[in-house]
Coordinates of C-alpha atoms and ligand atoms in Angstrom, one line a residue:
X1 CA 17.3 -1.1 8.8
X2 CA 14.1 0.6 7.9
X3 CA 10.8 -2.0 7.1
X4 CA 7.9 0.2 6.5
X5 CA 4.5 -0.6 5.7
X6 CA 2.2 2.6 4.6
X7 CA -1.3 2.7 4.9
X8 CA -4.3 4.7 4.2
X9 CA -6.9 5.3 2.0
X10 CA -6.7 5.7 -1.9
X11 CA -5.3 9.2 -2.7
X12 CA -4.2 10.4 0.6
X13 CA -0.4 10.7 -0.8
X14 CA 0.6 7.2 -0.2
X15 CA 2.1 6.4 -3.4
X16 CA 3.6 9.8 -3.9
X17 CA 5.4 9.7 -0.2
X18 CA 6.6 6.3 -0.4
X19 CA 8.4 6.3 -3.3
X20 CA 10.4 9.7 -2.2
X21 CA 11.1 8.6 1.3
X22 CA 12.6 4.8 -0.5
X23 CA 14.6 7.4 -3.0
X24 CA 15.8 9.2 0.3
X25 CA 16.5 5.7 2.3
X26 CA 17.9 3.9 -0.9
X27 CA 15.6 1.0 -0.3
X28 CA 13.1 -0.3 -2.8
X29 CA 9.8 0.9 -2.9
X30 CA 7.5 -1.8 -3.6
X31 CA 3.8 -1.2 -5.2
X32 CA 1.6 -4.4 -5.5
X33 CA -0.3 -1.6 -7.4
X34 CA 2.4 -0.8 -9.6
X35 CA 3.7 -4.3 -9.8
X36 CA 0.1 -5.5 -10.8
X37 CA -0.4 -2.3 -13.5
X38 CA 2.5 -3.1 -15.0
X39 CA 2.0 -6.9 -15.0
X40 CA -1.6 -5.7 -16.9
X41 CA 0.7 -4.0 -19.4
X42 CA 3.2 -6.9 -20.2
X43 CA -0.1 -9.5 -20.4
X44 CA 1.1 -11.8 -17.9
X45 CA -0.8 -14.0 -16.6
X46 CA -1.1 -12.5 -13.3
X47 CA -2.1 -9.2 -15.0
X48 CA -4.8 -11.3 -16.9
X49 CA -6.3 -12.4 -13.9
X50 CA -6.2 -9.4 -11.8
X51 CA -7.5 -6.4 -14.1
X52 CA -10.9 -7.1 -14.2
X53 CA -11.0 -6.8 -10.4
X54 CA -8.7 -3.6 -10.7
X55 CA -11.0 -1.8 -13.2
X56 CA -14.1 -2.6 -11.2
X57 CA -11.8 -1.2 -7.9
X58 CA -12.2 -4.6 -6.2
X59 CA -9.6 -6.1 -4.6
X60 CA -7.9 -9.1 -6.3
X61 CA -7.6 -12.4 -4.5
X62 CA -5.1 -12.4 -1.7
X63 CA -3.3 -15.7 -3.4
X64 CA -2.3 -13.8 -6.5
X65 CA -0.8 -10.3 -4.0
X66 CA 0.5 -12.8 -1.5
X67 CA 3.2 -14.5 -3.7
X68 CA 4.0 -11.5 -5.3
X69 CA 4.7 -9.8 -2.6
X70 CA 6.5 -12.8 -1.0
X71 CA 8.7 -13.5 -4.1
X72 CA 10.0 -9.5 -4.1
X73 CA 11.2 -9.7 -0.4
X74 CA 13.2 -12.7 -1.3
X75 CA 15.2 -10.5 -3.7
X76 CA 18.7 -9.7 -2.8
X77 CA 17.5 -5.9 -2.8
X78 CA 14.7 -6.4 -0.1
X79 CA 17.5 -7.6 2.5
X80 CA 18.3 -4.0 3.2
X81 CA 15.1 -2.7 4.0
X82 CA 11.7 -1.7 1.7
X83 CA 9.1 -0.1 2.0
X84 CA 5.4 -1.5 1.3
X85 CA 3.0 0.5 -0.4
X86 CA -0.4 -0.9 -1.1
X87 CA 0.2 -3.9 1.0
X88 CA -1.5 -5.8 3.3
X89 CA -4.8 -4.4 2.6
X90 CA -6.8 -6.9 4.9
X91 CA -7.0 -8.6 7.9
X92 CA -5.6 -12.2 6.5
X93 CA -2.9 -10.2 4.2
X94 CA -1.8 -8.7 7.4
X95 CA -1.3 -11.8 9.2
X96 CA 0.1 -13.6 6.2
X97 CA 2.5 -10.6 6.2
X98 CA 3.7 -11.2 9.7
X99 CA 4.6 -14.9 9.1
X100 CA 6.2 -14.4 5.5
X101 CA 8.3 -11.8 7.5
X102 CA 9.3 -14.4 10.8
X103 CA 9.7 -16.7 8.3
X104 CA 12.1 -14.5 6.5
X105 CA 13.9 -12.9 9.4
X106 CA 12.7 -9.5 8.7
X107 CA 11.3 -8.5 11.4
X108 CA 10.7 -5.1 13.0
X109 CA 8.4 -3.5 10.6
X110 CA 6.7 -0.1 11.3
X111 CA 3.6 1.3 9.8
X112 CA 2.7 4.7 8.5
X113 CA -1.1 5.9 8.7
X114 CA -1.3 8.5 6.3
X115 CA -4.4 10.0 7.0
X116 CA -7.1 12.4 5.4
X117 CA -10.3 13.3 5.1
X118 CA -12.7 12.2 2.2
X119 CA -13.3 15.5 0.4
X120 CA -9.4 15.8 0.2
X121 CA -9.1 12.3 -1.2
X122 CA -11.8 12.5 -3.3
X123 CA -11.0 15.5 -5.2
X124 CA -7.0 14.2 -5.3
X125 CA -8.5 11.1 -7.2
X126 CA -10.5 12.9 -9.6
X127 CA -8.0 14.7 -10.4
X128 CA -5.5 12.2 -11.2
X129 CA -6.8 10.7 -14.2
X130 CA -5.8 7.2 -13.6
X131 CA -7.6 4.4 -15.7
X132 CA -8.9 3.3 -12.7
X133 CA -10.3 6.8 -11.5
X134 CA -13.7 7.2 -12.3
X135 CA -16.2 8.1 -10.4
X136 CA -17.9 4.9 -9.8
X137 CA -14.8 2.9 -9.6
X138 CA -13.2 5.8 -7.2
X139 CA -16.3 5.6 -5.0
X140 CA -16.3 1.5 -4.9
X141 CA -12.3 1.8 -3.7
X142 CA -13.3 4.2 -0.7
X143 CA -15.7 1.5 0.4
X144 CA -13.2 -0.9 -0.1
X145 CA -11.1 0.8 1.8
X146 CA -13.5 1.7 4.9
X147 CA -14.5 -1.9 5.0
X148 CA -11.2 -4.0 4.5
X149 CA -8.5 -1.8 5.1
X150 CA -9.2 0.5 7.6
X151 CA -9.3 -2.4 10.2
X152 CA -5.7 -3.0 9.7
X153 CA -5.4 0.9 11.7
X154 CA -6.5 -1.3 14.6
X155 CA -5.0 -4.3 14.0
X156 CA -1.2 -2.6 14.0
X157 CA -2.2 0.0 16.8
X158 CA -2.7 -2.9 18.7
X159 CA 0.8 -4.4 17.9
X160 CA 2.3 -1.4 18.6
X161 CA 3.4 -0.6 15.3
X162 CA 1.4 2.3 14.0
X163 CA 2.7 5.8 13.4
X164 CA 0.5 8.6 12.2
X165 CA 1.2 11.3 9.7
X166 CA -1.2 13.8 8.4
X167 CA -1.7 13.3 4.9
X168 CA -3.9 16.8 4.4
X169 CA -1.2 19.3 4.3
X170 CA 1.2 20.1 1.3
X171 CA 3.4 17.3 0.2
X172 CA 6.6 18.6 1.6
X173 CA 4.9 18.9 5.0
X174 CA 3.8 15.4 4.6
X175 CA 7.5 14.3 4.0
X176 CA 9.2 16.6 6.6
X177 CA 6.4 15.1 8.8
X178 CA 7.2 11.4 7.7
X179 CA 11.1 11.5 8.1
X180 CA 10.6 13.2 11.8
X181 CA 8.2 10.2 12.5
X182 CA 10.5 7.3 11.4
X183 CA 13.4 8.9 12.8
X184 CA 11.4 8.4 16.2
Ligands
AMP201 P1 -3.1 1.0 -5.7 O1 -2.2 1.4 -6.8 O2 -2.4 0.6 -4.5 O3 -4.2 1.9 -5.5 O4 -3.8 -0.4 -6.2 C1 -4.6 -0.4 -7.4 C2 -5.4 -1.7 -7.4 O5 -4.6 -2.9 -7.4 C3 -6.4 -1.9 -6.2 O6 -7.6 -1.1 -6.4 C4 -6.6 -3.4 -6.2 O7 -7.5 -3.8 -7.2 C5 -5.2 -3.9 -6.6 N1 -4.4 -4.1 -5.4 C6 -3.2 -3.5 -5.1 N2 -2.7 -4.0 -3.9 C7 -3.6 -5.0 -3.5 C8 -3.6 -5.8 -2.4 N3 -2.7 -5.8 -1.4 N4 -4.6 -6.7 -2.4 C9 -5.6 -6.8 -3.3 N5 -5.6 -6.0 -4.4 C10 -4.6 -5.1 -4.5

C-alpha cells in the first residue's frame, strides 16, 4: 500500500511527478490545487471563496483544504493508496493530516522532498504560463513557501518520514530517481 505525500517548493516538478508515478501505482493522484482550480471553474462555493487568495498566491484558509482533503480519502478509491500533492502545506495542516489519517486507519505515509534550487524553479514558473504565474504572484508563492512550507522538511524528518529526490535534473531522472526511492 503506497501513501505518499510530496513536498517542495512551487515548480520543482511536483505536480508533473505525482501524477505519473499515481498513473504507474494505479492510485489516485490528489491535487488540492487542482481540486481547488477546478472548483474556481465550476463556481462552487468553495472555488468562490478560495480564488482571490489563489490569484494573490496566498494560501487559502486551512478549514476550506482540510475538509477537502478529508472528504477525498473517505472515497472508496483512497482505500488503496494516494498520493498527496499540494498537501499539508503547514505546520497545523500537517498535524491535522496525521489525525485525519489515525482516525481513518491509513497510516504509514511517506514523504517525498522534491528539491531544487530557485533559479530552476523560477524560470520553470515563468515559463508555464499558469493564471496564477506572474511575476509578483510567483514571487509571493516562493515566500509562501520558505516561510510555511518548508518547515514541514523538518517536521517529517523528524518523524522519520522524509525521503529526498532531486528535482533539478531532467524529468525522467526525477521519476527513475522517485520509483528507486519509494521502492526503498
Ligand atoms: P498548487 O497547484 O499546489 O501550486 O496550488 C495552487 C494554489 O492553491 C496555492 O497557491 C494556494 O493558493 C492553493 N492551495 C493549494 N493547496 C493548498 C493547501 N494545502 N493549503 C492552502 N492553500 C492551498
Amino acid at each position: 500500500m503506497t501513501r505518499l505525500i510530496f513536498l517542495g517548493p512551487p515548480g520543482a516538478g511536483k505536480g508533473t511527478q505525482a501524477q505519473t508515478l499515481a498513473a504507474f501505482l494505479q492510485i489516485p493522484h490528489i491535487s488540492t490545487g487542482d481540486i481547488l482550480r477546478q472548483a474556481i471553474q465550476e463556481k462552487t462555493d468553495l472555488g468562490k471563496k478560495a480564488q482571490s487568495f489563489m490569484d494573490q498566491g496566498e494560501l487559502v484558509p486551512d478549514k476550506l483544504v482540510e475538509d477537502m482533503v478529508e472528504e477525498r480519502l473517505k472515497k472508496s478509491d483512497a482505500q488503496t493508496g494516494w498520493i498527496l500533492d499540494g498537501f499539508p502545506r503547514k505546520v497545523t495542516q500537517a498535524e491535522f493530516l496525521a489525525k485525519l489519517l489515525n482516525s481513518l486507519g491509513q497510516g504509514g505515509e511517506q514523504v517525498v522532498n522534491l528539491d531544487a534550487p530557485d533559479e530552476t524553479v523560477i524560470t520553470r514558473l515563468l515559463g508555464r504560463g499558469r493564471k496564477d504565474d506572474t511575476e509578483e504572484v510567483i514571487r509571493r508563492r516562493l515566500e509562501v513557501y520558505r516561510d510555511d512550507t518548508a518547515p514541514l522538511i523538518n517536521y517529517y524528518s523528524d518523524r522519520q518520514k522524509l525521503l529526498t529526490v532531486n528535482g533539478n535534473q531532467s524529468q525522467e531522472e526525477v521519476f527513475t530517481d522517485l520509483k528507486n526511492i519509494i521502492a526503498g
